[in-house]
Short mmCIF file of C-alpha atoms and ligand atoms in Angstrom, two decimals:
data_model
loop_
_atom_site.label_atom_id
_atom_site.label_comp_id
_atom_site.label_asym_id
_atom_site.label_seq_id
_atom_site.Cartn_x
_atom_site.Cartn_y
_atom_site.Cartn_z
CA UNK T 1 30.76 -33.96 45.92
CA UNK T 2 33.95 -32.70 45.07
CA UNK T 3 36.14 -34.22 42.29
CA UNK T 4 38.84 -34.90 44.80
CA UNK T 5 36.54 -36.71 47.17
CA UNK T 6 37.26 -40.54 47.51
CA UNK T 7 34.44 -42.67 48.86
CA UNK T 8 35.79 -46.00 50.76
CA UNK T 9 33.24 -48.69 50.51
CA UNK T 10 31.87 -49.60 54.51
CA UNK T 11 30.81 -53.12 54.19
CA UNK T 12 31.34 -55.85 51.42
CA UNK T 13 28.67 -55.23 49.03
CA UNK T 14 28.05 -59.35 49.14
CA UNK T 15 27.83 -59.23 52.85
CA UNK T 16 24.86 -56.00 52.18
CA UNK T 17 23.23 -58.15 50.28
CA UNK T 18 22.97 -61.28 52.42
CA UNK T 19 22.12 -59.01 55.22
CA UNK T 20 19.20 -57.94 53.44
CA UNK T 21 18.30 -61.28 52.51
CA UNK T 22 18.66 -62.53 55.57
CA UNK T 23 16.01 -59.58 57.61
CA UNK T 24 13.60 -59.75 54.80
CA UNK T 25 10.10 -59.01 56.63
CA UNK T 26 6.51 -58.69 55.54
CA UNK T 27 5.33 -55.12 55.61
CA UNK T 28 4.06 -53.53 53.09
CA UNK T 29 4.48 -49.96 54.05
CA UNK T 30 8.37 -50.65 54.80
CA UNK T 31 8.43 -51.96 51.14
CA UNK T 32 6.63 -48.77 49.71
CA UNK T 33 8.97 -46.53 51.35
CA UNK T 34 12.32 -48.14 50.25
CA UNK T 35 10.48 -48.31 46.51
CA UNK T 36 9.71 -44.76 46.68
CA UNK T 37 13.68 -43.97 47.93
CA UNK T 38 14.98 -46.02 45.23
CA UNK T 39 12.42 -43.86 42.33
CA UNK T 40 13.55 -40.54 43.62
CA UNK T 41 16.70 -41.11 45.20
CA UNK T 42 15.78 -40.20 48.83
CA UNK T 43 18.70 -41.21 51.31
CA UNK T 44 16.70 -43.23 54.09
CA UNK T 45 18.68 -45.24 56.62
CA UNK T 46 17.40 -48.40 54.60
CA UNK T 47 16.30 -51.52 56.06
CA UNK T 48 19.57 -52.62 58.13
CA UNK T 49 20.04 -50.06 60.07
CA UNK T 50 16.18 -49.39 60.62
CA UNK T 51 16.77 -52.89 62.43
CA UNK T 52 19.31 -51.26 64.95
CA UNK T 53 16.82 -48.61 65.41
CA UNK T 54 14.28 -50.38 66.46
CA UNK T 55 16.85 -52.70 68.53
CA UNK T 56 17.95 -49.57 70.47
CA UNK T 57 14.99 -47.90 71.07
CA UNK T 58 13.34 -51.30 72.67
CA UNK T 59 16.36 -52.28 74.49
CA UNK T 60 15.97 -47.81 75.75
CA UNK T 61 12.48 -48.59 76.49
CA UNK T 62 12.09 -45.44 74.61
CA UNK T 63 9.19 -42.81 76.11
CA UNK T 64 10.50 -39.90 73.60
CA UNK T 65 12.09 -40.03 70.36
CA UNK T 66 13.27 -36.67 68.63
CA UNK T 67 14.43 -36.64 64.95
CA UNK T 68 16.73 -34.19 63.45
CA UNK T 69 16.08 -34.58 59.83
CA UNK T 70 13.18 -37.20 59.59
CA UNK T 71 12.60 -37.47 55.39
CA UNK T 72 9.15 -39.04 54.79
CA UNK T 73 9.23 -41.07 57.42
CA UNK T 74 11.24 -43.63 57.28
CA UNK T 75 13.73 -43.95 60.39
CA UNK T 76 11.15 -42.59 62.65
CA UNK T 77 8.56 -45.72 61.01
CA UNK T 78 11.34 -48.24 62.67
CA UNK T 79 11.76 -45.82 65.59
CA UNK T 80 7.73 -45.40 66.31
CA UNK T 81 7.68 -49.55 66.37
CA UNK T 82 9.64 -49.88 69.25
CA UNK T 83 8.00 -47.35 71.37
CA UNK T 84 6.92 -47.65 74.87
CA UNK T 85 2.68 -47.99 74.77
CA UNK T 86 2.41 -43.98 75.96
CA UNK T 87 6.00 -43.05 74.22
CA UNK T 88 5.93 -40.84 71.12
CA UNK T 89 8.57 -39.52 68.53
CA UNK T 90 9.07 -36.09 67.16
CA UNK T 91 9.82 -36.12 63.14
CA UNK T 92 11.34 -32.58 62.13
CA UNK T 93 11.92 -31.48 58.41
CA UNK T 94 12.57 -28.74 56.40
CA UNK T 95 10.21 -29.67 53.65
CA UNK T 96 6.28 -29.63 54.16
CA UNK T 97 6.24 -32.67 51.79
CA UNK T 98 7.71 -34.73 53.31
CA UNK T 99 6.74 -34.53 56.55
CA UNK T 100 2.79 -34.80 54.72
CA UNK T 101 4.31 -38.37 53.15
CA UNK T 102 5.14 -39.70 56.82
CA UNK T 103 1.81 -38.41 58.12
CA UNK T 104 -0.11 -40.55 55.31
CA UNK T 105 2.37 -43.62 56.34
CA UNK T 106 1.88 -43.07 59.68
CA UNK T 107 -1.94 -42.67 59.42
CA UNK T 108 -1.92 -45.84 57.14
CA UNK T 109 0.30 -48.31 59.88
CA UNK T 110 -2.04 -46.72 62.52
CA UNK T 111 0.33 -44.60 64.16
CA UNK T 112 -0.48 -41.21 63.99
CA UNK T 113 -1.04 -40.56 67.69
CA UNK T 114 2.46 -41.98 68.42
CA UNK T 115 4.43 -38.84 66.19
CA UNK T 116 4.66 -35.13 65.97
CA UNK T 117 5.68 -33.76 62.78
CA UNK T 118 6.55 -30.13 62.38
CA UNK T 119 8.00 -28.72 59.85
CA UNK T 120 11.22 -26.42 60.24
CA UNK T 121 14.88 -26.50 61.23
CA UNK T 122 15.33 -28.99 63.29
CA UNK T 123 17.69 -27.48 65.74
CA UNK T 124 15.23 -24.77 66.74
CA UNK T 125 12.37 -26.91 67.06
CA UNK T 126 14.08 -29.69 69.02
CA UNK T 127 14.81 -27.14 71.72
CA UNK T 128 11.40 -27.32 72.76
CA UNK T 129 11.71 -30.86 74.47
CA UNK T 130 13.82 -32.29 77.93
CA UNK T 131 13.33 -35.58 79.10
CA UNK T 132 14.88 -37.16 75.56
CA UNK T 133 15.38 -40.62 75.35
CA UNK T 134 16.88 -40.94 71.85
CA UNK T 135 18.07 -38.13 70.04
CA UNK T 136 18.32 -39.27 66.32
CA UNK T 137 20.77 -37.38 64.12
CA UNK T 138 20.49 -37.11 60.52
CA UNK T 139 20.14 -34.16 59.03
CA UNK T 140 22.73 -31.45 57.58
CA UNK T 141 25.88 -33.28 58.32
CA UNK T 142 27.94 -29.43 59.69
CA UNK T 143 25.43 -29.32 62.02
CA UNK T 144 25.93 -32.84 64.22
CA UNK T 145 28.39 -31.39 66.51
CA UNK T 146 26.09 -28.46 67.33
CA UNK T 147 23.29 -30.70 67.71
CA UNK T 148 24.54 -32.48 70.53
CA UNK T 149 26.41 -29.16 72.00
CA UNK T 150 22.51 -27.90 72.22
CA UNK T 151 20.76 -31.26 73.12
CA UNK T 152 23.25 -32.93 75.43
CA UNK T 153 21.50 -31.69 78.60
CA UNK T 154 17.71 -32.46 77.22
CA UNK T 155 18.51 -36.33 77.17
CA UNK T 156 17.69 -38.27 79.94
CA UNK T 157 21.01 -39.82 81.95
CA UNK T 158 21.85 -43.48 80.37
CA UNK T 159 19.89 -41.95 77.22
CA UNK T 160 21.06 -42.20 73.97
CA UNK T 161 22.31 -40.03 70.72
CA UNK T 162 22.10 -42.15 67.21
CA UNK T 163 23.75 -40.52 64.53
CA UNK T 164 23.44 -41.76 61.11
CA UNK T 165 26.14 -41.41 58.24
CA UNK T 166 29.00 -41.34 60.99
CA UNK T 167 31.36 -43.00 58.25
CA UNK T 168 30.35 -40.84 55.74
CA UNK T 169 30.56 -42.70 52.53
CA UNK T 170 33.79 -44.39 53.63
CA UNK T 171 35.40 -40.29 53.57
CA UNK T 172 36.14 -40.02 57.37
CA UNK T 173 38.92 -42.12 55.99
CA UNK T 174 40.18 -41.21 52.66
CA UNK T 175 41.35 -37.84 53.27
CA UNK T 176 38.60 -35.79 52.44
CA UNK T 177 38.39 -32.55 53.60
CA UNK T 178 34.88 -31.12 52.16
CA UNK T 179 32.91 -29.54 55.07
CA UNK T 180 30.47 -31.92 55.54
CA UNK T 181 33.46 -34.51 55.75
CA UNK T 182 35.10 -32.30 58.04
CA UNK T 183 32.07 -31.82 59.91
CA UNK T 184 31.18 -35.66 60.53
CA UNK T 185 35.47 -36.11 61.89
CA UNK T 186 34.89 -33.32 63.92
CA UNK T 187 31.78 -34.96 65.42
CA UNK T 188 32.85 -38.24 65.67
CA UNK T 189 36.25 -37.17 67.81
CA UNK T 190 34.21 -35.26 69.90
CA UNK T 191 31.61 -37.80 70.78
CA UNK T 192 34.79 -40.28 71.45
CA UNK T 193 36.32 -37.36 73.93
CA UNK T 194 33.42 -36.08 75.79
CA UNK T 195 33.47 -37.57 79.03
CA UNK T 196 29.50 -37.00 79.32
CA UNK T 197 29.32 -39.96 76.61
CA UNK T 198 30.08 -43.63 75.96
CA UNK T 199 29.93 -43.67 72.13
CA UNK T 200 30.80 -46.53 69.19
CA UNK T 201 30.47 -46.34 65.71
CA UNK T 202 28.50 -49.42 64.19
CA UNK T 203 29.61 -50.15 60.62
CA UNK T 204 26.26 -50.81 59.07
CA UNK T 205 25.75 -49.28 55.75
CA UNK T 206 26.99 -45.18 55.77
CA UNK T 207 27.93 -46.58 59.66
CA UNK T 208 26.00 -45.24 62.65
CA UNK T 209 27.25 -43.28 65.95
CA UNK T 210 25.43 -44.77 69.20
CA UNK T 211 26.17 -42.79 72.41
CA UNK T 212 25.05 -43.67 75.60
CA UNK T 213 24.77 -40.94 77.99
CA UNK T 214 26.80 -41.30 80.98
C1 SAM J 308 18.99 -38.06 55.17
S1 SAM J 308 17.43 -37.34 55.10
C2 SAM J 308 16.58 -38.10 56.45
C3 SAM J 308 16.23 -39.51 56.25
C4 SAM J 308 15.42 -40.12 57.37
N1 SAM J 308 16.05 -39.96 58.65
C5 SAM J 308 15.19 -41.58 57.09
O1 SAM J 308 16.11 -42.36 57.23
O2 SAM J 308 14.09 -41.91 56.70
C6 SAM J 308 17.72 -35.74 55.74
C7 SAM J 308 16.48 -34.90 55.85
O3 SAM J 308 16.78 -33.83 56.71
C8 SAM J 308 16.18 -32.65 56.24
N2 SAM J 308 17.02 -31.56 56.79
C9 SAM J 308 18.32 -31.32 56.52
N3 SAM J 308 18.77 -30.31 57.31
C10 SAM J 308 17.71 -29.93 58.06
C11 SAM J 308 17.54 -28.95 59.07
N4 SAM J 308 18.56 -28.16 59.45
N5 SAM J 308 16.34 -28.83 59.65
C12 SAM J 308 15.31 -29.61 59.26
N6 SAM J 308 15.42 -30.56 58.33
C13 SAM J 308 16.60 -30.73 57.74
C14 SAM J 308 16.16 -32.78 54.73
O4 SAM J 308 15.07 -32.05 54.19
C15 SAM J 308 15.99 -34.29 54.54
O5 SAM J 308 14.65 -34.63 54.36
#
């Protein structure tokens, strides 16, 4: 972060909260995640907007799922819930470690024959997929526009790109111009112009960018 950036908070910290409260559920393996993100500081999507993941894919009746940027797990946990019974995600990362976290998860919830994982850049590995349901963005922020330059004919018509940290800490609006700021604006106008796309921006936590292909 810069020392000129200016971070705009997204929603009402007391209205975070009571969300929270409110879509408190009993899984252990959720909980272990989000204590493990809070010890080391690892930006998951967090419980409210895992909600809207698994909301979209279901209501997508989801056969394929590919991740850009999947952590440990986390997201594509949510994502892997909603699944069709013979759908499957792909979970791409960077780092070997954390893609050996979400296997362990995934091994532990019983659903490791419902996820890839490879290890990588994302945009190289994702080209070896078509038919996508849900693309899910949320990995180096400069490279969302590219993303769905490369992926756009790989979804499936009436499929759907989710792209997390679309309000980027409140600096789409604050006049920012860092490059990953710059990057997320430039990705959120396009997604708003491209005719191929019907696209909103939910304000949930960092907000997230849901495009329906047209
Ligand atoms: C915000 S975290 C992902 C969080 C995850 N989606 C979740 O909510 O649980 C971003 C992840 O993307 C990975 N990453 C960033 N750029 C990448 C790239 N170009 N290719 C592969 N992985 C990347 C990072 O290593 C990091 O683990």
């Amino acid at each position: 972060m810069s020392e000129n950036t200016i971070d705009l908070p997204i929603t009402e910290p007391r209205i975070e909260e009571y969300l929270t409260r409110l879509m408190h559920r009993d899984d252990p393996l959720l909980d272990e995640m989000e204590r493990y993100a809070k010890e080391v500081g690892f930006p998951i999507v967090g419980p409210l907007v895992g909600r809207l993941l698994w909301v979209l894919a279901r209501l997508k009746r989801a056969r394929l799922i590919v991740e850009l940027g999947s952590g440990y797990g986390y997201s594509a946990y949510w994502f892997a819930q909603a699944l069709e019974p013979d759908g499957h995600i792909v979970l791409t990362d960077r780092k070997a470690e954390n893609l050996e976290r979400a296997r362990r998860t995934f091994h532990e919830a019983g659903m490791e024959g419902l996820a890839e994982f490879r290890q990588g850049e994302a945009l190289e590995i994702a080209k070896d997929y078509k038919d996508i349901d849900i693309l899910f963005i949320d990995a180096d922020k400069t490279q969302y526009p590219e993303a769905v330059r490369m992926f756009k004919d790989a979804l499936v018509p009436g499929g759907l790109v989710v792209a997390d940290n679309s309000l980027w800490h409140g600096r789409v609006a604050s006049g920012d111009t860092t490059p990953d700021t710059r990057a997320v604006l430039a990705f959120n106008e396009m997604m708003m112009e491209d005719p191929a796309f019907f696209s909103t921006i939910v304000p949930v936590r960092d907000g997230v960018l849901v495009a329906y292909k047209l």
